[in-house]
C-alpha cells in the first residue's frame, strides 16, 4: 500500500503532539507538511511547537508553514494554557527550534501543495478551521485538488466542551468552520461524538512514555499536565482524551468508526455558538432549511473506542517510533 499524503494543520496542544508524532511514526502516512494555527495557544507558540515536532521526529525536511493568528471575523475566545500548559506542551522543557519556517502562509502552502499533488493530499485540520477556510476562499478550485479532508472537531450529537454548545476547534472560528463544512469535497468530521469516548489509560500512557525516542520523551514530559486537567475536572476519569490522534486513527482504520452521512451547519449565535448541527429529516426539506444546498458530510458518531486507543498506542510504540525515513 502506498502511503497517504497528508497536511497536518495544528494548534499544538498536547493532543496535537500525540497526533503529530503518531502520523510521523506511521509508514502508512506521508506527512508532506505541517501548518500552524492559533487556538490552544497563540500562533508564535503553536508554530514553534510544529517546528519542534518535525525536528524531534528526525524529519527537518518536512516543511512547516505558519498560519492564521486569529479567526476570520470576530475576536478569538482565547488560549487555554490551563489545559495544555503555557508552552502548549504541558510545560515540558523544550529547546528553541533550529529549523526555518516555509516562506509561505499556511493557506498558500496548502493550495500550492494540493496543486502540485493533484488528487493526492488529505488535509487533516485539528485546530480552528481558519487556515482551511482562507485557503478555499483564496483558491476556490482547492476542493477539486485535494483527495479528502478529515477534521478533528465538532459535535453533532454530543454537548460542547468549550461551551454548552461548542467544541473548541469550532468555537474558535465558527464562520471558518461553516465555510469548510459547506464546501463540496469529501469531508469527515471526527468530533466529540467519538473522541470523548477514546481514552488513553494509565497503562497506555506508561507504554508511550517508556519508549526511548525524542518524540516519546517529549510526550512523556508533556502528557501529565494535560492528564491532570482531565483527572482534576472529570469525576472518576483516569487518563486523557487524545482527541486529535483519533483523526489519525480514522485515516488508518476507518472501519473502527461508525458514521452517518448528513449535511452540517455551524451555529453562530448565543451559547450554542460553535455547535455543529446535523441535518434532521423534518427540517432538511423545508423551504428555508439551514442545510439547503449543503453537501453531505461523513460524521463519525461512535466507534470501537478501545480498539482506537490501542491503535494510537501501537503507532506510538513502534520500535522505530519517530525515525521513519
Ligand atoms: C480539540 O480542542 C483542542 O483543545 C484540542 O487540541 C483538540 O483539537 C478538542 O476539542
Ligand atoms: Ca488541536
Coordinates of C-alpha atoms and ligand atoms in Angstrom, one line a residue:
X1 CA 0.0 0.0 0.0
X2 CA 1.4 3.4 -0.9
X3 CA 1.5 5.9 1.9
X4 CA -1.1 8.6 2.1
X5 CA 0.0 12.2 1.8
X6 CA -1.4 14.5 4.5
X7 CA -1.0 18.1 5.5
X8 CA -1.5 18.3 9.3
X9 CA -3.0 21.7 10.3
X10 CA -2.4 22.1 14.0
X11 CA -2.6 24.3 17.1
X12 CA -0.3 22.4 19.5
X13 CA -1.5 21.5 22.1
X14 CA -0.7 18.2 23.9
X15 CA -3.2 16.0 22.0
X16 CA -1.9 17.7 18.8
X17 CA 1.6 16.4 19.7
X18 CA 0.2 12.9 20.3
X19 CA -1.4 13.0 16.8
X20 CA 1.6 14.6 15.1
X21 CA 4.0 12.0 16.4
X22 CA 1.6 9.2 15.6
X23 CA 1.4 10.4 12.0
X24 CA 5.1 11.0 11.7
X25 CA 5.9 7.5 13.0
X26 CA 3.4 5.6 10.8
X27 CA 4.6 4.3 7.5
X28 CA 1.1 4.4 6.0
X29 CA 1.1 8.2 6.3
X30 CA 3.4 10.6 4.5
X31 CA 3.3 13.9 6.3
X32 CA 4.1 16.4 3.5
X33 CA 3.7 19.5 5.6
X34 CA 2.6 20.9 8.9
X35 CA 0.6 24.2 9.0
X36 CA 0.2 26.0 12.3
X37 CA -2.8 28.0 13.5
X38 CA -3.7 29.9 16.7
X39 CA -6.0 28.0 19.0
X40 CA -4.8 26.2 22.1
X41 CA -2.1 28.8 22.4
X42 CA -1.1 31.9 20.3
X43 CA 0.4 31.4 16.9
X44 CA 4.0 32.1 17.9
X45 CA 3.8 29.2 20.4
X46 CA 1.9 26.8 18.2
X47 CA 4.2 27.4 15.3
X48 CA 7.3 26.8 17.4
X49 CA 5.8 23.5 18.5
X50 CA 5.1 22.4 15.0
X51 CA 8.7 23.1 14.1
X52 CA 9.8 21.1 17.2
X53 CA 7.7 18.1 16.1
X54 CA 9.4 17.6 12.7
X55 CA 12.8 18.2 14.4
X56 CA 12.2 15.7 17.2
X57 CA 10.9 13.2 14.7
X58 CA 14.1 13.4 12.7
X59 CA 12.2 15.0 9.8
X60 CA 13.5 18.5 9.4
X61 CA 12.9 18.1 5.7
X62 CA 9.1 18.4 6.2
X63 CA 8.1 22.0 5.6
X64 CA 6.2 23.9 8.3
X65 CA 4.1 26.9 7.3
X66 CA 2.8 29.5 9.8
X67 CA -0.9 30.2 9.5
X68 CA -3.6 32.4 10.9
X69 CA -3.2 34.3 14.2
X70 CA -6.9 35.0 14.7
X71 CA -10.4 34.0 13.5
X72 CA -11.8 35.3 10.2
X73 CA -14.4 37.6 11.7
X74 CA -14.6 38.1 15.4
X75 CA -12.1 38.2 18.3
X76 CA -10.8 34.9 19.4
X77 CA -12.2 33.2 22.6
X78 CA -8.6 33.0 23.8
X79 CA -6.0 30.4 24.5
X80 CA -6.2 27.6 27.0
X81 CA -2.9 27.3 28.9
X82 CA -4.7 25.7 31.8
X83 CA -5.3 22.7 29.6
X84 CA -2.1 22.5 27.5
X85 CA 0.4 24.4 29.6
X86 CA 1.9 27.9 28.9
X87 CA 4.0 26.4 26.2
X88 CA 1.3 24.2 24.7
X89 CA 3.3 21.1 25.6
X90 CA 2.3 20.7 29.2
X91 CA 5.2 23.0 30.4
X92 CA 7.7 20.3 29.4
X93 CA 11.2 21.8 29.0
X94 CA 11.8 22.3 25.3
X95 CA 14.6 23.8 23.2
X96 CA 14.1 26.5 20.7
X97 CA 13.5 25.0 17.2
X98 CA 16.5 25.3 14.9
X99 CA 14.9 24.8 11.6
X100 CA 13.4 27.5 9.3
X101 CA 9.8 28.1 8.5
X102 CA 8.4 27.9 5.0
X103 CA 8.2 31.4 3.5
X104 CA 4.6 30.7 2.5
X105 CA 1.5 31.5 4.6
X106 CA -0.2 28.2 5.6
X107 CA -3.2 28.9 3.3
X108 CA -1.0 29.4 0.3
X109 CA 1.2 26.4 1.3
X110 CA -1.9 24.2 1.4
X111 CA -3.0 25.4 -2.0
X112 CA 0.4 25.1 -3.7
X113 CA 0.9 21.6 -2.2
X114 CA -2.5 20.5 -3.3
X115 CA -1.9 21.9 -6.8
X116 CA 1.4 20.1 -7.1
X117 CA 0.0 16.8 -5.9
X118 CA -3.5 17.0 -7.5
X119 CA -5.9 14.4 -6.1
X120 CA -3.4 13.1 -3.6
X121 CA -3.4 15.3 -0.5
X122 CA -5.6 14.7 2.6
X123 CA -6.0 17.8 4.7
X124 CA -6.1 16.9 8.5
X125 CA -7.1 20.1 10.4
X126 CA -7.0 19.5 14.2
X127 CA -7.4 23.1 15.3
X128 CA -9.6 26.1 14.4
X129 CA -10.5 25.9 10.7
X130 CA -9.3 29.4 9.8
X131 CA -6.4 28.3 7.5
X132 CA -8.5 25.9 5.5
X133 CA -11.3 28.5 5.1
X134 CA -8.7 31.1 4.0
X135 CA -7.2 28.6 1.5
X136 CA -10.5 27.7 -0.1
X137 CA -11.7 31.3 -0.3
X138 CA -8.4 32.4 -1.9
X139 CA -8.5 29.4 -4.2
X140 CA -12.0 28.2 -5.0
X141 CA -10.6 25.3 -7.0
X142 CA -9.0 23.8 -3.9
X143 CA -11.7 21.2 -3.4
X144 CA -11.0 19.8 -6.9
X145 CA -7.4 19.3 -6.0
X146 CA -7.5 17.6 -2.6
X147 CA -8.2 14.0 -2.0
X148 CA -10.1 14.3 1.2
X149 CA -10.5 16.4 4.4
X150 CA -10.5 14.7 7.8
X151 CA -11.4 17.3 10.6
X152 CA -11.0 16.8 14.3
X153 CA -13.7 19.0 15.7
X154 CA -17.4 19.5 16.1
X155 CA -20.2 17.8 18.0
X156 CA -23.2 16.6 16.0
X157 CA -24.9 14.9 19.0
X158 CA -22.6 15.4 22.0
X159 CA -22.6 18.6 24.1
X160 CA -19.8 21.1 23.6
X161 CA -16.6 21.0 25.6
X162 CA -15.6 24.7 25.3
X163 CA -19.1 26.0 25.9
X164 CA -22.5 24.4 26.4
X165 CA -22.9 24.1 22.6
X166 CA -19.4 24.4 21.1
X167 CA -16.5 22.1 20.6
X168 CA -13.2 24.1 21.0
X169 CA -12.0 24.0 17.4
X170 CA -15.3 25.0 16.0
X171 CA -15.9 27.7 18.7
X172 CA -12.6 29.4 17.9
X173 CA -13.9 30.2 14.4
X174 CA -17.4 29.1 13.6
X175 CA -17.5 31.3 10.5
X176 CA -14.5 29.5 9.1
X177 CA -15.9 26.1 10.1
X178 CA -19.2 26.8 8.3
X179 CA -17.3 27.6 5.1
X180 CA -15.2 24.4 5.3
X181 CA -18.1 22.1 6.2
X182 CA -20.1 23.6 3.3
X183 CA -17.6 23.0 0.6
X184 CA -18.2 20.3 -1.9
X185 CA -15.3 17.9 -1.1
X186 CA -15.2 14.5 0.7
X187 CA -15.0 15.6 4.3
X188 CA -15.2 13.5 7.5
X189 CA -15.9 15.2 10.9
X190 CA -14.2 13.2 13.7
X191 CA -15.6 15.2 16.7
X192 CA -16.6 14.8 20.3
X193 CA -19.3 12.2 19.3
X194 CA -16.4 9.7 19.1
X195 CA -13.3 11.4 20.6
X196 CA -14.9 11.9 24.1
X197 CA -15.1 8.1 24.4
X198 CA -11.5 7.4 23.4
X199 CA -9.3 7.4 26.5
X200 CA -5.6 6.6 27.0
X201 CA -5.5 5.0 30.4
X202 CA -2.5 4.9 32.8
X203 CA -1.0 1.7 31.4
X204 CA -1.2 3.1 27.9
X205 CA 0.3 6.4 28.9
X206 CA 3.1 4.5 30.6
X207 CA 3.7 2.4 27.5
X208 CA 4.1 5.5 25.3
X209 CA 6.4 7.2 27.9
X210 CA 8.6 4.1 28.1
X211 CA 9.8 4.4 24.5
X212 CA 13.3 6.0 24.5
X213 CA 12.9 8.3 21.4
X214 CA 12.9 12.1 21.2
X215 CA 9.2 12.2 20.3
X216 CA 8.2 9.9 23.2
X217 CA 10.4 11.6 25.7
X218 CA 8.6 14.9 24.9
X219 CA 5.2 13.2 25.1
X220 CA 6.3 11.7 28.5
X221 CA 7.1 15.1 29.8
X222 CA 4.0 16.9 28.2
X223 CA 1.2 14.5 28.8
X224 CA 1.0 14.7 32.6
X225 CA -0.2 18.3 32.7
X226 CA -3.0 17.6 30.1
X227 CA -3.8 14.4 32.0
X228 CA -4.2 16.4 35.2
X229 CA -6.7 18.6 33.6
X230 CA -8.9 15.6 32.8
X231 CA -8.4 13.9 36.1
X232 CA -9.0 17.0 38.2
X233 CA -12.1 18.1 36.3
X234 CA -13.9 14.9 35.4
X235 CA -15.0 12.8 38.4
X236 CA -13.7 9.3 38.2
X237 CA -11.8 9.9 34.9
X238 CA -8.4 8.2 34.6
X239 CA -6.0 9.2 31.8
X240 CA -6.7 11.6 29.0
X241 CA -8.6 12.1 25.7
X242 CA -6.2 12.2 22.7
X243 CA -8.8 14.0 20.5
X244 CA -6.6 14.9 17.6
X245 CA -5.0 11.4 17.4
X246 CA -8.4 10.0 16.8
X247 CA -8.5 11.7 13.5
X248 CA -5.2 10.0 12.6
X249 CA -6.7 6.7 13.7
X250 CA -9.6 7.3 11.3
X251 CA -7.1 7.7 8.4
X252 CA -5.6 4.4 9.3
X253 CA -8.6 2.3 10.2
X254 CA -11.9 3.9 9.3
X255 CA -13.6 0.6 9.8
X256 CA -13.3 1.1 13.6
X257 CA -15.7 4.0 13.3
X258 CA -19.5 4.3 13.0
X259 CA -20.5 7.1 10.6
X260 CA -23.6 8.8 9.1
X261 CA -23.8 11.0 6.1
X262 CA -25.6 14.3 6.6
X263 CA -25.1 18.0 5.8
X264 CA -23.9 20.1 8.7
X265 CA -24.3 23.7 9.7
X266 CA -22.4 25.6 12.4
X267 CA -24.4 27.7 14.9
X268 CA -23.2 31.3 15.1
X269 CA -25.2 32.7 18.0
X270 CA -25.6 32.7 21.7
X271 CA -24.5 29.9 24.0
X272 CA -24.9 27.5 21.1
X273 CA -22.2 29.3 19.0
X274 CA -19.8 26.7 17.5
X275 CA -22.3 23.8 17.7
X276 CA -22.3 21.7 14.6
X277 CA -25.9 20.8 13.7
X278 CA -26.5 17.7 11.6
X279 CA -29.5 17.9 9.2
X280 CA -32.6 16.3 10.6
X281 CA -35.2 14.8 8.3
X282 CA -38.0 17.1 9.5
X283 CA -36.3 20.3 8.6
X284 CA -34.0 19.3 5.8
X285 CA -36.6 19.8 3.1
X286 CA -38.2 23.0 4.4
X287 CA -38.0 26.0 2.0
X288 CA -35.7 27.9 4.4
X289 CA -33.8 24.9 5.6
X290 CA -30.4 25.8 7.1
X291 CA -29.0 22.8 5.2
X292 CA -30.4 23.7 1.8
X293 CA -27.7 23.3 -0.8
X294 CA -25.2 21.8 1.6
X295 CA -23.3 18.7 0.8
X296 CA -23.3 15.5 2.8
X297 CA -20.5 15.2 5.4
X298 CA -19.4 11.9 6.8
X299 CA -19.9 12.3 10.6
X300 CA -18.2 9.9 13.0
X301 CA -20.9 9.2 15.5
X302 CA -19.1 6.4 17.5
X303 CA -16.7 3.5 17.2
X304 CA -14.7 0.9 18.9
X305 CA -13.1 3.2 21.5
X306 CA -10.8 0.6 23.0
X307 CA -9.5 -0.5 19.5
X308 CA -8.9 3.1 18.5
X309 CA -6.9 3.8 21.7
X310 CA -4.9 0.6 21.1
X311 CA -4.2 1.7 17.6
X312 CA -2.9 5.1 18.8
X313 CA -0.6 3.4 21.4
X314 CA 0.6 0.8 18.8
X315 CA 1.7 3.5 16.4
X316 CA 3.4 5.5 19.1
X317 CA 5.3 2.5 20.4
X318 CA 6.7 1.2 17.2
X319 CA 10.3 0.1 17.6
X320 CA 11.3 2.8 15.1
X321 CA 8.9 5.4 16.6
X322 CA 9.8 8.9 15.3
X323 CA 12.5 7.7 13.0
X324 CA 10.5 6.8 9.9
X325 CA 12.6 7.6 6.8
Ligands
LIG1 C1 -9.8 20.0 20.4 O1 -9.6 21.2 21.0 C2 -8.2 21.4 21.3 O2 -8.1 21.8 22.7 C3 -7.6 20.0 21.1 O3 -6.2 20.2 20.7 C4 -8.4 19.4 20.1 O4 -8.0 19.7 18.8 C5 -10.7 19.1 21.2 O5 -12.0 19.7 21.3
LIG2 CA1 -5.8 20.6 18.4

